[in-house]
Structures are given as structure tokens and as C-alpha cells.
Tab-separated table of C-alpha atoms and ligand atoms in Angstrom:
chain	number	residue	atom	x	y	z
A	174	UNK	CA	-100.305	87.665	-182.043
A	175	UNK	CA	-97.946	86.188	-179.425
A	176	UNK	CA	-95.199	84.103	-180.964
A	177	UNK	CA	-94.534	80.611	-179.623
A	178	UNK	CA	-91.358	80.675	-177.525
A	179	UNK	CA	-88.710	77.980	-177.764
A	180	UNK	CA	-85.627	77.618	-175.572
A	181	UNK	CA	-82.771	75.630	-177.114
A	182	UNK	CA	-79.930	74.329	-174.950
A	183	UNK	CA	-76.603	74.033	-176.847
A	184	UNK	CA	-75.009	76.182	-179.556
A	185	UNK	CA	-72.818	73.884	-181.625
A	186	UNK	CA	-74.429	72.453	-184.798
A	187	UNK	CA	-77.922	71.193	-183.931
A	188	UNK	CA	-78.885	74.199	-181.763
A	189	UNK	CA	-78.114	77.034	-184.227
A	190	UNK	CA	-79.543	74.984	-187.144
A	191	UNK	CA	-82.832	74.541	-185.281
A	192	UNK	CA	-82.799	78.219	-184.270
A	193	UNK	CA	-82.515	79.182	-187.941
A	194	UNK	CA	-85.516	77.115	-189.027
A	195	UNK	CA	-87.694	78.027	-186.044
A	196	UNK	CA	-87.061	81.735	-186.573
A	197	UNK	CA	-87.854	81.344	-190.257
A	198	UNK	CA	-91.161	79.681	-189.335
A	199	UNK	CA	-92.085	82.548	-186.975
A	200	UNK	CA	-91.088	81.248	-183.523
A	201	UNK	CA	-89.305	83.382	-180.902
A	202	UNK	CA	-86.056	81.579	-180.121
A	203	UNK	CA	-83.543	81.754	-177.271
A	204	UNK	CA	-80.368	79.640	-177.242
A	205	UNK	CA	-78.499	79.000	-174.001
A	206	UNK	CA	-74.936	77.665	-174.209
A	207	UNK	CA	-72.817	76.614	-171.273
A	208	UNK	CA	-69.518	77.743	-172.852
A	209	UNK	CA	-68.585	81.455	-172.871
A	210	UNK	CA	-68.977	81.595	-176.686
A	211	UNK	CA	-69.297	79.294	-179.698
A	212	UNK	CA	-66.873	76.517	-178.811
A	213	UNK	CA	-63.884	76.253	-181.123
A	214	UNK	CA	-62.264	72.937	-181.891
A	215	UNK	CA	-62.862	69.545	-183.367
A	216	UNK	CA	-61.731	67.965	-186.592
A	217	UNK	CA	-63.543	67.872	-189.894
A	218	UNK	CA	-67.171	66.736	-189.778
A	219	UNK	CA	-69.022	65.451	-192.828
A	220	UNK	CA	-72.107	66.843	-194.548
A	221	UNK	CA	-73.629	63.983	-196.482
A	222	UNK	CA	-76.714	63.018	-198.449
A	223	UNK	CA	-79.919	64.917	-197.639
A	224	UNK	CA	-78.029	67.113	-195.155
A	225	UNK	CA	-76.503	68.824	-198.201
A	226	UNK	CA	-80.059	69.705	-199.355
A	227	UNK	CA	-80.835	71.104	-195.900
A	228	UNK	CA	-77.707	73.297	-196.060
A	229	UNK	CA	-78.664	74.426	-199.566
A	230	UNK	CA	-82.150	75.376	-198.308
A	231	UNK	CA	-80.494	77.363	-195.492
A	232	UNK	CA	-78.368	79.189	-198.069
A	233	UNK	CA	-75.095	78.209	-196.361
A	234	UNK	CA	-73.651	75.986	-199.099
A	235	UNK	CA	-71.439	78.794	-200.524
A	236	UNK	CA	-69.962	79.480	-197.063
A	237	UNK	CA	-69.470	75.750	-196.440
A	238	UNK	CA	-67.839	75.313	-199.836
A	239	UNK	CA	-65.446	78.190	-199.105
A	240	UNK	CA	-64.546	76.850	-195.666
A	241	UNK	CA	-64.399	73.145	-196.408
A	242	UNK	CA	-61.129	71.328	-195.881
A	243	UNK	CA	-59.363	70.453	-199.098
A	244	UNK	CA	-58.160	67.007	-198.334
A	245	UNK	CA	-56.938	64.507	-200.863
A	246	UNK	CA	-57.690	61.661	-198.472
A	247	UNK	CA	-56.326	59.908	-195.430
A	248	UNK	CA	-53.307	57.634	-195.120
A	249	UNK	CA	-52.010	55.251	-192.467
A	250	UNK	CA	-48.330	55.764	-191.614
A	251	UNK	CA	-45.837	53.700	-189.632
A	252	UNK	CA	-43.669	54.928	-186.737
A	253	UNK	CA	-41.236	56.466	-189.257
A	254	UNK	CA	-43.951	58.310	-191.172
A	255	UNK	CA	-43.836	55.934	-194.146
A	256	UNK	CA	-47.271	55.433	-195.760
A	257	UNK	CA	-48.572	51.885	-195.413
A	258	UNK	CA	-51.986	52.393	-197.055
A	259	UNK	CA	-54.193	55.259	-198.148
A	260	UNK	CA	-57.743	56.144	-199.112
A	261	UNK	CA	-58.200	59.008	-201.605
A	262	UNK	CA	-61.182	61.339	-201.086
A	263	UNK	CA	-62.314	60.888	-204.683
A	264	UNK	CA	-63.206	57.229	-204.100
A	265	UNK	CA	-66.839	56.153	-204.386
A	266	UNK	CA	-68.114	59.591	-205.413
A	267	UNK	CA	-67.352	61.217	-202.070
A	268	UNK	CA	-69.575	58.737	-200.222
A	269	UNK	CA	-66.770	56.609	-198.796
A	270	UNK	CA	-65.103	57.206	-195.425
A	271	UNK	CA	-63.809	60.598	-196.624
A	272	UNK	CA	-66.796	62.741	-197.642
A	273	UNK	CA	-67.011	65.294	-200.436
A	274	UNK	CA	-68.070	68.006	-197.966
A	275	UNK	CA	-65.843	67.986	-194.911
A	276	UNK	CA	-65.575	71.107	-192.777
A	277	UNK	CA	-63.951	71.795	-189.426
A	278	UNK	CA	-66.671	71.518	-186.786
A	279	UNK	CA	-65.732	74.909	-185.313
A	280	UNK	CA	-66.022	76.570	-188.745
A	281	UNK	CA	-69.488	75.065	-189.316
A	282	UNK	CA	-70.628	76.193	-185.848
A	283	UNK	CA	-69.397	79.741	-186.659
A	284	UNK	CA	-71.258	79.753	-190.000
A	285	UNK	CA	-74.532	78.698	-188.334
A	286	UNK	CA	-74.081	81.182	-185.494
A	287	UNK	CA	-73.382	84.031	-187.956
A	288	UNK	CA	-76.517	83.080	-189.862
A	289	UNK	CA	-78.746	83.356	-186.784
A	290	UNK	CA	-77.103	85.775	-184.339
A	291	UNK	CA	-79.178	88.817	-185.359
A	292	UNK	CA	-82.548	87.009	-185.210
A	293	UNK	CA	-82.085	84.770	-182.191
A	294	UNK	CA	-81.113	85.583	-178.614
A	295	UNK	CA	-77.914	83.757	-177.660
A	296	UNK	CA	-77.015	83.539	-173.974
A	297	UNK	CA	-73.523	82.218	-173.397
A	298	UNK	CA	-72.052	81.102	-170.093
A	299	UNK	CA	-75.348	79.863	-168.662
A	300	UNK	CA	-77.250	76.596	-168.501
A	301	UNK	CA	-80.569	75.094	-167.437
A	302	UNK	CA	-80.669	73.730	-163.888
A	303	UNK	CA	-84.357	72.785	-163.534
A	304	UNK	CA	-87.332	72.088	-165.807
A	305	UNK	CA	-90.978	71.871	-164.712
A	306	UNK	CA	-93.171	70.790	-167.609
A	307	UNK	CA	-96.751	72.047	-167.187
A	308	UNK	CA	-99.957	72.368	-169.203
A	309	UNK	CA	-99.182	75.956	-170.235
A	310	UNK	CA	-95.450	75.791	-170.706
A	311	UNK	CA	-92.137	74.711	-169.244
A	312	UNK	CA	-90.856	76.600	-166.219
A	313	UNK	CA	-87.097	76.833	-166.563
A	314	UNK	CA	-84.512	77.768	-163.972
A	315	UNK	CA	-81.012	78.768	-165.022
A	316	UNK	CA	-77.672	78.622	-163.248
A	317	UNK	CA	-77.523	82.433	-163.458
A	318	UNK	CA	-80.586	82.614	-161.228
A	319	UNK	CA	-83.074	83.535	-163.962
A	320	UNK	CA	-86.452	81.758	-164.045
A	321	UNK	CA	-88.620	81.870	-167.170
A	322	UNK	CA	-91.482	80.037	-168.883
A	323	UNK	CA	-91.213	78.783	-172.494
A	324	UNK	CA	-93.745	77.025	-174.700
A	325	UNK	CA	-91.139	74.389	-175.635
A	326	UNK	CA	-87.607	73.377	-174.648
A	327	UNK	CA	-85.185	71.529	-176.947
A	328	UNK	CA	-82.005	69.831	-175.765
A	329	UNK	CA	-79.352	70.222	-178.482
A	330	UNK	CA	-76.615	69.965	-175.896
A	331	UNK	CA	-74.668	66.934	-177.044
A	332	UNK	CA	-73.905	63.443	-175.771
A	333	UNK	CA	-73.951	64.536	-172.121
A	334	UNK	CA	-77.120	66.598	-172.594
A	335	UNK	CA	-78.269	68.478	-169.508
A	336	UNK	CA	-81.857	68.643	-170.812
A	337	UNK	CA	-81.912	64.869	-171.302
A	338	UNK	CA	-80.684	64.395	-167.743
A	339	UNK	CA	-83.452	66.630	-166.359
A	340	UNK	CA	-86.362	65.422	-168.531
A	341	UNK	CA	-85.551	61.783	-169.406
A	342	UNK	CA	-83.185	60.397	-166.759
A	343	UNK	CA	-79.519	59.635	-166.091
A	344	UNK	CA	-77.222	59.281	-169.097
A	345	UNK	CA	-76.116	55.740	-168.208
A	346	UNK	CA	-79.524	54.593	-169.425
A	347	UNK	CA	-79.010	56.029	-172.889
A	348	UNK	CA	-75.295	56.147	-173.785
A	349	UNK	CA	-73.981	52.959	-175.372
A	350	UNK	CA	-70.193	53.112	-175.022
A	351	UNK	CA	-68.264	51.649	-177.951
A	352	UNK	CA	-65.125	50.928	-175.921
A	353	UNK	CA	-62.931	53.891	-176.884
A	354	UNK	CA	-62.150	57.506	-176.023
A	355	UNK	CA	-61.133	60.294	-178.371
A	356	UNK	CA	-59.393	63.669	-177.986
A	357	UNK	CA	-59.128	66.533	-180.482
A	358	UNK	CA	-56.992	69.656	-180.153
A	359	UNK	CA	-54.948	72.173	-182.114
A	360	UNK	CA	-51.156	71.733	-182.255
A	361	UNK	CA	-48.326	73.599	-184.019
A	362	UNK	CA	-48.060	72.892	-187.760
A	363	UNK	CA	-45.713	70.097	-188.807
A	364	UNK	CA	-44.214	71.725	-191.918
A	365	UNK	CA	-42.657	68.541	-193.257
A	366	UNK	CA	-45.977	66.639	-193.367
A	367	UNK	CA	-48.003	66.538	-196.585
A	368	UNK	CA	-50.517	69.418	-196.152
A	369	UNK	CA	-53.175	67.684	-198.251
A	370	UNK	CA	-53.575	64.416	-196.360
A	371	UNK	CA	-54.980	63.412	-192.994
A	372	UNK	CA	-52.253	61.116	-191.641
A	373	UNK	CA	-52.931	58.462	-189.028
A	374	UNK	CA	-50.611	56.191	-187.093
A	375	UNK	CA	-51.982	53.055	-185.446
A	376	UNK	CA	-50.219	51.136	-182.674
A	377	UNK	CA	-50.905	47.624	-181.307
A	378	UNK	CA	-53.081	47.872	-178.225
A	379	UNK	CA	-55.792	49.816	-180.022
A	380	UNK	CA	-54.252	53.298	-180.121
A	381	UNK	CA	-54.324	55.715	-183.019
A	382	UNK	CA	-52.861	59.219	-183.482
A	383	UNK	CA	-53.874	61.456	-186.374
A	384	UNK	CA	-52.704	64.825	-187.716
A	385	UNK	CA	-54.671	66.940	-190.137
A	386	UNK	CA	-52.609	69.905	-191.439
A	387	UNK	CA	-54.594	73.151	-191.183
A	388	UNK	CA	-52.470	76.141	-192.221
A	389	UNK	CA	-48.874	77.393	-191.922
A	390	UNK	CA	-49.166	77.748	-188.149
A	391	UNK	CA	-51.490	74.999	-186.925
A	392	UNK	CA	-52.601	71.409	-187.385
A	393	UNK	CA	-55.452	69.414	-185.835
A	394	UNK	CA	-54.450	66.510	-183.616
A	395	UNK	CA	-56.558	63.452	-182.831
A	396	UNK	CA	-55.820	60.749	-180.258
A	397	UNK	CA	-58.275	57.834	-180.166
A	398	UNK	CA	-57.693	54.749	-178.028
A	399	UNK	CA	-59.475	51.637	-176.846
A	400	UNK	CA	-60.601	51.956	-173.311
A	401	UNK	CA	-59.597	49.236	-170.889
A	402	UNK	CA	-62.342	50.342	-168.497
A	403	UNK	CA	-60.674	53.681	-167.648
A	404	UNK	CA	-62.843	55.768	-165.362
A	405	UNK	CA	-62.879	59.264	-166.861
A	406	UNK	CA	-64.528	62.243	-165.226
A	407	UNK	CA	-66.013	64.332	-168.100
A	408	UNK	CA	-65.303	67.570	-166.169
A	409	UNK	CA	-61.681	66.787	-165.178
A	410	UNK	CA	-59.712	68.129	-168.160
A	411	UNK	CA	-56.310	67.853	-166.446
A	412	UNK	CA	-57.104	64.235	-165.514
A	413	UNK	CA	-58.013	63.487	-169.155
A	414	UNK	CA	-54.678	64.915	-170.326
A	415	UNK	CA	-52.774	62.901	-167.714
A	416	UNK	CA	-54.555	59.765	-168.926
A	417	UNK	CA	-53.587	60.472	-172.570
A	418	UNK	CA	-49.953	61.090	-171.551
A	419	UNK	CA	-49.956	57.748	-169.753
A	420	UNK	CA	-51.720	55.762	-172.502
A	421	UNK	CA	-49.525	57.138	-175.338
A	422	UNK	CA	-46.187	57.192	-173.432
A	423	UNK	CA	-43.433	55.721	-175.616
A	424	UNK	CA	-45.362	55.790	-178.917
A	425	UNK	CA	-43.521	56.927	-182.059
A	426	UNK	CA	-44.216	59.091	-185.130
A	427	UNK	CA	-45.427	62.578	-184.037
A	428	UNK	CA	-47.026	61.369	-180.811
A	429	UNK	CA	-44.439	63.077	-178.519
A	430	UNK	CA	-45.081	66.432	-180.276
A	431	UNK	CA	-48.830	65.893	-179.940
A	432	UNK	CA	-48.581	65.138	-176.230
A	433	UNK	CA	-46.394	68.246	-175.730
A	434	UNK	CA	-48.943	70.442	-177.512
A	435	UNK	CA	-51.937	68.962	-175.686
A	436	UNK	CA	-51.195	70.631	-172.320
A	437	UNK	CA	-51.621	74.184	-173.636
A	438	UNK	CA	-54.091	73.519	-176.469
A	439	UNK	CA	-56.775	76.255	-176.537
A	440	UNK	CA	-59.521	73.895	-177.706
A	441	UNK	CA	-58.846	70.539	-176.034
A	442	UNK	CA	-61.861	68.223	-176.404
A	443	UNK	CA	-62.131	64.738	-174.915
A	444	UNK	CA	-65.067	62.371	-174.892
A	445	UNK	CA	-66.183	58.790	-174.869
A	446	UNK	CA	-66.835	57.226	-178.281
A	447	UNK	CA	-70.438	56.194	-177.949
A	448	UNK	CA	-73.948	56.300	-179.284
A	449	UNK	CA	-77.114	57.640	-177.712
A	450	UNK	CA	-79.997	55.200	-178.055
A	451	UNK	CA	-83.444	56.228	-176.819
A	452	UNK	CA	-86.940	54.825	-177.360
A	453	UNK	CA	-88.354	58.408	-177.566
A	454	UNK	CA	-86.822	61.826	-178.120
A	455	UNK	CA	-89.736	63.842	-176.814
A	456	UNK	CA	-91.558	64.050	-173.507
A	457	UNK	CA	-94.324	66.564	-172.828
A	458	UNK	CA	-93.072	69.933	-174.099
A	459	UNK	CA	-89.419	68.868	-174.212
A	460	UNK	CA	-87.597	67.425	-177.246
A	461	UNK	CA	-84.056	66.229	-177.933
A	462	UNK	CA	-82.131	66.942	-181.109
A	463	UNK	CA	-78.795	65.821	-182.573
A	464	UNK	CA	-76.217	64.089	-180.383
A	465	UNK	CA	-78.379	64.671	-177.284
A	466	UNK	CA	-81.034	62.299	-178.633
A	467	UNK	CA	-79.315	60.117	-181.221
A	468	UNK	CA	-75.541	60.531	-181.320
A	469	UNK	CA	-74.182	58.116	-183.916
A	470	UNK	CA	-70.494	58.501	-182.781
A	471	UNK	CA	-67.582	60.049	-184.706
A	472	UNK	CA	-66.918	56.630	-186.279
A	473	UNK	CA	-70.224	56.844	-188.173
A	474	UNK	CA	-69.291	60.064	-189.983
A	475	UNK	CA	-73.003	60.939	-189.926
A	476	UNK	CA	-73.620	62.771	-186.624
A	477	UNK	CA	-73.515	66.264	-188.103
A	478	UNK	CA	-75.789	65.296	-191.007
A	479	UNK	CA	-78.254	63.797	-188.529
A	480	UNK	CA	-78.398	66.967	-186.467
A	481	UNK	CA	-78.847	69.244	-189.515
A	482	UNK	CA	-81.663	67.096	-190.888
A	483	UNK	CA	-83.227	66.658	-187.427
A	484	UNK	CA	-83.325	70.447	-186.988
A	485	UNK	CA	-85.061	70.894	-190.339
A	486	UNK	CA	-87.668	68.198	-189.598
A	487	UNK	CA	-88.386	69.255	-185.994
A	488	UNK	CA	-88.871	72.924	-186.902
A	489	UNK	CA	-90.845	72.023	-190.029
A	490	UNK	CA	-93.247	69.749	-188.155
A	491	UNK	CA	-93.794	72.382	-185.455
A	492	UNK	CA	-94.597	74.935	-188.142
A	493	UNK	CA	-96.877	72.516	-190.005
A	494	UNK	CA	-98.815	71.833	-186.782
A	495	UNK	CA	-99.182	75.555	-186.016
A	496	UNK	CA	-96.923	75.207	-182.964
A	497	UNK	CA	-98.966	72.307	-181.481
A	498	UNK	CA	-96.224	70.192	-179.980
A	499	UNK	CA	-98.127	66.900	-179.560
A	500	UNK	CA	-98.694	66.137	-183.287
A	501	UNK	CA	-95.441	67.851	-184.257
A	502	UNK	CA	-93.301	65.790	-181.870
A	503	UNK	CA	-95.037	62.573	-182.997
A	504	UNK	CA	-94.302	63.404	-186.648
A	505	UNK	CA	-90.666	64.305	-185.808
A	506	UNK	CA	-90.164	60.945	-184.078
A	507	UNK	CA	-91.854	59.094	-186.922
A	508	UNK	CA	-89.816	60.755	-189.669
A	509	UNK	CA	-86.454	60.538	-187.974
A	510	UNK	CA	-86.567	57.004	-186.523
A	511	UNK	CA	-85.590	55.001	-189.624
A	512	UNK	CA	-82.981	57.538	-190.707
A	513	UNK	CA	-81.373	57.531	-187.246
A	514	UNK	CA	-81.322	53.720	-187.203
A	515	UNK	CA	-79.558	53.664	-190.574
A	516	UNK	CA	-77.002	56.282	-189.544
A	517	UNK	CA	-76.232	54.475	-186.297
A	518	UNK	CA	-75.129	51.370	-188.223
A	519	UNK	CA	-71.342	51.653	-188.048
A	520	UNK	CA	-69.062	51.147	-191.072
A	521	UNK	CA	-67.649	47.602	-191.409
A	522	UNK	CA	-65.191	46.816	-188.634
A	523	UNK	CA	-66.489	49.613	-186.368
A	524	UNK	CA	-64.090	50.347	-183.514
A	525	UNK	CA	-62.054	47.205	-184.331
A	526	UNK	CA	-61.419	48.443	-187.868
A	527	UNK	CA	-60.115	51.780	-186.668
A	528	UNK	CA	-58.220	50.553	-183.607
A	529	UNK	CA	-56.761	47.065	-184.242
A	530	UNK	CA	-55.224	45.400	-181.195
A	531	UNK	CA	-52.242	43.544	-182.715
A	532	UNK	CA	-49.458	44.202	-185.233
A	533	UNK	CA	-50.941	41.443	-187.422
A	534	UNK	CA	-54.367	43.092	-187.363
A	535	UNK	CA	-52.781	46.435	-188.324
A	536	UNK	CA	-51.089	44.765	-191.321
A	537	UNK	CA	-54.390	43.147	-192.274
A	538	UNK	CA	-56.096	46.555	-192.112
A	539	UNK	CA	-53.461	47.993	-194.478
A	540	UNK	CA	-53.889	45.105	-196.914
A	541	UNK	CA	-57.676	45.395	-196.889
A	542	UNK	CA	-57.468	49.208	-197.321
A	543	UNK	CA	-55.256	48.713	-200.381
A	544	UNK	CA	-57.586	46.086	-201.843
A	545	UNK	CA	-60.741	48.103	-201.146
A	546	UNK	CA	-59.417	51.157	-202.947
A	547	UNK	CA	-58.986	49.186	-206.196
A	548	UNK	CA	-61.724	48.798	-208.714
A	549	UNK	CA	-64.151	46.972	-208.650
A	550	UNK	CA	-63.968	46.771	-204.835
A	551	UNK	CA	-64.096	50.555	-204.368
A	552	UNK	CA	-67.829	50.403	-205.076
A	553	UNK	CA	-68.171	48.596	-201.749
A	554	UNK	CA	-66.865	51.749	-200.095
A	555	UNK	CA	-70.083	53.601	-200.845
A	556	UNK	CA	-71.032	52.513	-197.363
A	557	UNK	CA	-72.457	55.872	-196.365
A	558	UNK	CA	-74.531	56.649	-199.457
A	559	UNK	CA	-77.765	54.792	-198.642
A	560	UNK	CA	-77.715	55.770	-194.984
A	561	UNK	CA	-77.222	59.478	-195.566
A	562	UNK	CA	-80.205	59.528	-197.920
A	563	UNK	CA	-82.522	57.408	-195.779
A	564	UNK	CA	-85.094	60.164	-195.244
A	565	UNK	CA	-87.169	62.209	-197.672
A	566	UNK	CA	-87.298	65.914	-196.946
A	567	UNK	CA	-90.795	67.380	-196.959
A	568	UNK	CA	-91.317	70.971	-198.060
A	569	UNK	CA	-92.558	72.896	-195.017
B	779	LIG	C1	-65.821	71.103	-179.174
B	779	LIG	C2	-66.392	69.961	-179.979
B	779	LIG	C3	-65.577	69.289	-180.890
B	779	LIG	C4	-66.099	68.218	-181.647
B	779	LIG	N1	-65.289	67.601	-182.547
B	779	LIG	C5	-65.784	66.608	-183.320
B	779	LIG	C6	-64.982	65.966	-184.300
B	779	LIG	O1	-63.824	66.307	-184.505
B	779	LIG	N2	-65.508	64.940	-185.015
B	779	LIG	C7	-66.798	64.550	-184.825
B	779	LIG	O2	-67.243	63.621	-185.507
B	779	LIG	N3	-67.588	65.148	-183.924
B	779	LIG	C8	-67.119	66.162	-183.160
B	779	LIG	N4	-67.929	66.770	-182.232
B	779	LIG	C9	-69.319	66.309	-182.119
B	779	LIG	C10	-70.153	66.841	-183.278
B	779	LIG	O3	-70.189	68.266	-183.246
B	779	LIG	C11	-71.539	66.267	-183.200
B	779	LIG	O4	-71.459	64.845	-183.290
B	779	LIG	C12	-72.517	66.681	-184.313
B	779	LIG	O5	-72.084	67.785	-185.051
B	779	LIG	C13	-73.884	66.997	-183.695
B	779	LIG	O6	-73.767	68.191	-182.973
B	779	LIG	P1	-74.674	68.638	-181.752
B	779	LIG	O7	-74.858	70.115	-181.929
B	779	LIG	O8	-75.847	67.760	-181.625
B	779	LIG	O9	-73.769	68.332	-180.448
B	779	LIG	P2	-72.360	68.925	-180.006
B	779	LIG	O10	-71.555	69.336	-181.170
B	779	LIG	O11	-71.770	67.978	-179.045
B	779	LIG	O12	-72.742	70.290	-179.237
B	779	LIG	C14	-73.358	70.359	-177.984
B	779	LIG	C15	-73.266	71.807	-177.484
B	779	LIG	O13	-74.006	71.914	-176.269
B	779	LIG	C16	-73.217	72.570	-175.291
B	779	LIG	N5	-73.645	72.081	-173.984
B	779	LIG	C17	-73.338	70.895	-173.407
B	779	LIG	N6	-73.978	70.777	-172.224
B	779	LIG	C18	-74.714	71.904	-172.073
B	779	LIG	C19	-75.613	72.369	-171.071
B	779	LIG	N7	-75.870	71.641	-169.973
B	779	LIG	N8	-76.209	73.585	-171.223
B	779	LIG	C20	-75.944	74.343	-172.347
B	779	LIG	N9	-75.089	73.943	-173.328
B	779	LIG	C21	-74.494	72.747	-173.189
B	779	LIG	C22	-71.789	72.211	-175.655
B	779	LIG	O14	-70.859	73.154	-175.114
B	779	LIG	C23	-71.849	72.256	-177.178
B	779	LIG	O15	-71.643	73.569	-177.660
B	779	LIG	C24	-67.451	67.823	-181.469
B	779	LIG	C25	-68.261	68.500	-180.544
B	779	LIG	C26	-67.751	69.573	-179.812
B	779	LIG	C27	-68.648	70.311	-178.838
């Protein structure tokens, strides 16, 4: 019997996770990724709530446990590196801002790719340029010149999803900017920094710089700043670096070392901090998954969990409906809607909490961090627990 064919665009987290489940349910899967290989880079992402069950059902929990970052928490530091407040990872049973399961995004992408590479066809260095959705399938054209027909196409290609652009419309209609930009990249290790803590330095004006020690040679750098309406071209990497150099010029702590390292970083990543809000994630034979359909933003700490759970539900509903996309897509939308809405609710303070504008607001943030980490207030930090569990996994 002919297998149903599914083309997935994007090979980060959502794409390979969906590929795993679709293959397991008997679909023939192709993944196309614009980058020349699995993209390295990013900081730690969280696996929370029901997403842990999904990973357990995929059999990847041992690999995740081996690779997870062993962080004792995060601390705010002043320009001289002195700690002003801190939040231990053990608070609130691992359901506070620092999660129990945190893993570098690149490591998780590698684990999911390794899990699927022998069963799924990966095509790197290519992308979809045209989609024509018809009664018998979707005719797809690729940048490489190929043209093929698939039963279904899924966009798992992130906030700036190409599939969404082709099948649903321009991204301005769907991306809700939260007023900040963020950059992640690898920098040389800072041997004198505590290797067990993620250290962050906030500056009036809404700028923050963070360093997460990685090993003896490298550390992960993060620069997140409030945007005063900067126009940033998502394809102009040199322009993004020039903007960071300008925005952070004159800042203290390790910022000069971070800016030096940024120019040659092998895995520089820069993007708007935003959410994707859409009334529907499916149209005809095309569906969106993960950040492409419902990015919750890095501030939520729930984007990776959403994409892992979304992959499980989408593949499961397609299998349950015998590959019939109309009932399967309706069930996917129905199951995911409430969970996505929960996960898109930002932690208290949102962007303001992370990027205060004044010295007084920074001091207030330190005071409230210190108070919140004391009992009985630390219970209030279980802000992620209910959200990350806001869906019940069916057995497919
Ligand atoms: C390099 C990188 C670093 C990141 N770092 C962090 C981080 O530190 N913290 C955090 O919270 N989140 C980070 N994210 C986002 C995080 O991975 C997602 O929020 C979450 O895991 C959901 O993943 P996703 O697979 O839906 O989307 P993404 O992880 O954004 O992956 C989308 C994938 O699609 C590919 N792609 C994009 N356009 C096309 C196209 N037209 N055709 C084919 N492929 C395409 C991209 O190259 C990428 O591999 C990062 C994403 C990337 C790509």
C-alpha cells in the first residue's frame, strides 16, 4: 500500500520531532532545511510538564538527561561582577524560571536528528519556494529546482516560517513583537566566572548581557535589549552585529569581551523577541507546527515544550484519522488551542521584568527576586507548572 507522504520544512526541534512520530505511525517523511546542516547554537531551552512525557515516549530522556546543562541557577551581577540577586534552580520543584530539564538547543536538535536520520530523508541547503494546494496533494517547488507532490506539507520552520508566508500570508499579520531583540552566540570561556551559574548583567535603558559557562574552552553569550523601533533586516547578519556593537557600546562587566567574540562567532543567532498569534494553524493540506504557528517567545520558557507536544499531537491525530487531514487537522487545532494560549501567557513582568529601564527599576527587580526566593513566597514562582501541563496526552 502507498504510504502517505509528508514534507516538513525546518529541522530544529519541531521538525525532527514530528518526523519521528510520523515515521513511527507509518508515513513517508522528507525534511527540508534551509541551513547546510542541523544548525548549532542557542542557549539552554526548557523541557517542561507534559513535554517530558513526550520525550519519555520517544525514548530520548536518557540522552537528554546526559546532555542537560547542570546549572545551579541564575544570578544578576553588577558592572563589577558582584552578585545582586540570584534564583537557584531547585526553587519551586524545577517549575520556576529555571527548569529541571534545561538543554542547549543545539544539543536537543542533534539528539532528535540522530533519532530520525536513518528513517527520514533530510535535505539540507534547500527550501520551498512555491506551494500549490490541490485536491490530490500539494505541488511543491524548491529553490534547488526540484518539483514534487506531497500528500501534506508542515511548516516547522520557525518564527519567520517560509511555509506560513506561502500558505497563510505575510508575517506582519501574525508576529506580535514584544519590543526587544535577542542574540545568542558562543564566546571563549571566562575561567574566573562561576561555571555553575548563568550570570546576567542588566543596564538602565533595557539592556541585558548574560554568560552561561559551557566547558573549559567556551561559554554561551546572550545579549537582549529593548528595541527603540530599530529596523533590523533578518538576513543582514553583519548589520545585526553592528547594531549590537552600537547599542552595547560603553557597557561594563564582560560586555566588551562579548562584543569582541561576536564578530567571529560560528553560531551567531539574532531575532526579534515576539510571539506568533494565528486564528488557525492549518489550511487545506498545509499545517504549521512549533514557533511557525505559535511561538511563545524565549521569555515564556515554553516554546520548545510546545513544539514537542505539538509534534506528538499532530502526528497522532493524522495516524488516528488514517491519514485523512481534514479531521486530523481539526483535532490538532482543538487539542492545542488552550495549551498554546496558556503557554503564551508571559511570566509576571514580561519584557519589563527582564529588561528594566532605570537604575531604580533594576534595584527593585533585585529586591523582588530576593523576596520571591524566600519561603513562603517561592511557591508563587511555580508560574510555569500549570501552563506546561495544560494539555492531556492521548495514547495514539
Ligand atoms: C539557531 C537557533 C538558536 C535558538 N536559540 C534559542 C535560545 O537560546 N533560547 C530559546 O528560547 N529559543 C531559541 N531558539 C528558538 C527555539 O528553538 C524554538 O523557540 C523552539 O525550540 C521551537 O522550535 P522550532 O523547531 O519550532 O523552531 P526553530 O528552532 O526556530 O527552528 C526553525 C528551523 O527552520 C529552519 N528554517 C527557517 N526558515 C526555513 C525555510 N524557509 N525553509 C527551510 N528551513 C527553514 C531554521 O534554519 C531552523 O532550523 C533558537 C532557534 C534557532 C534556530
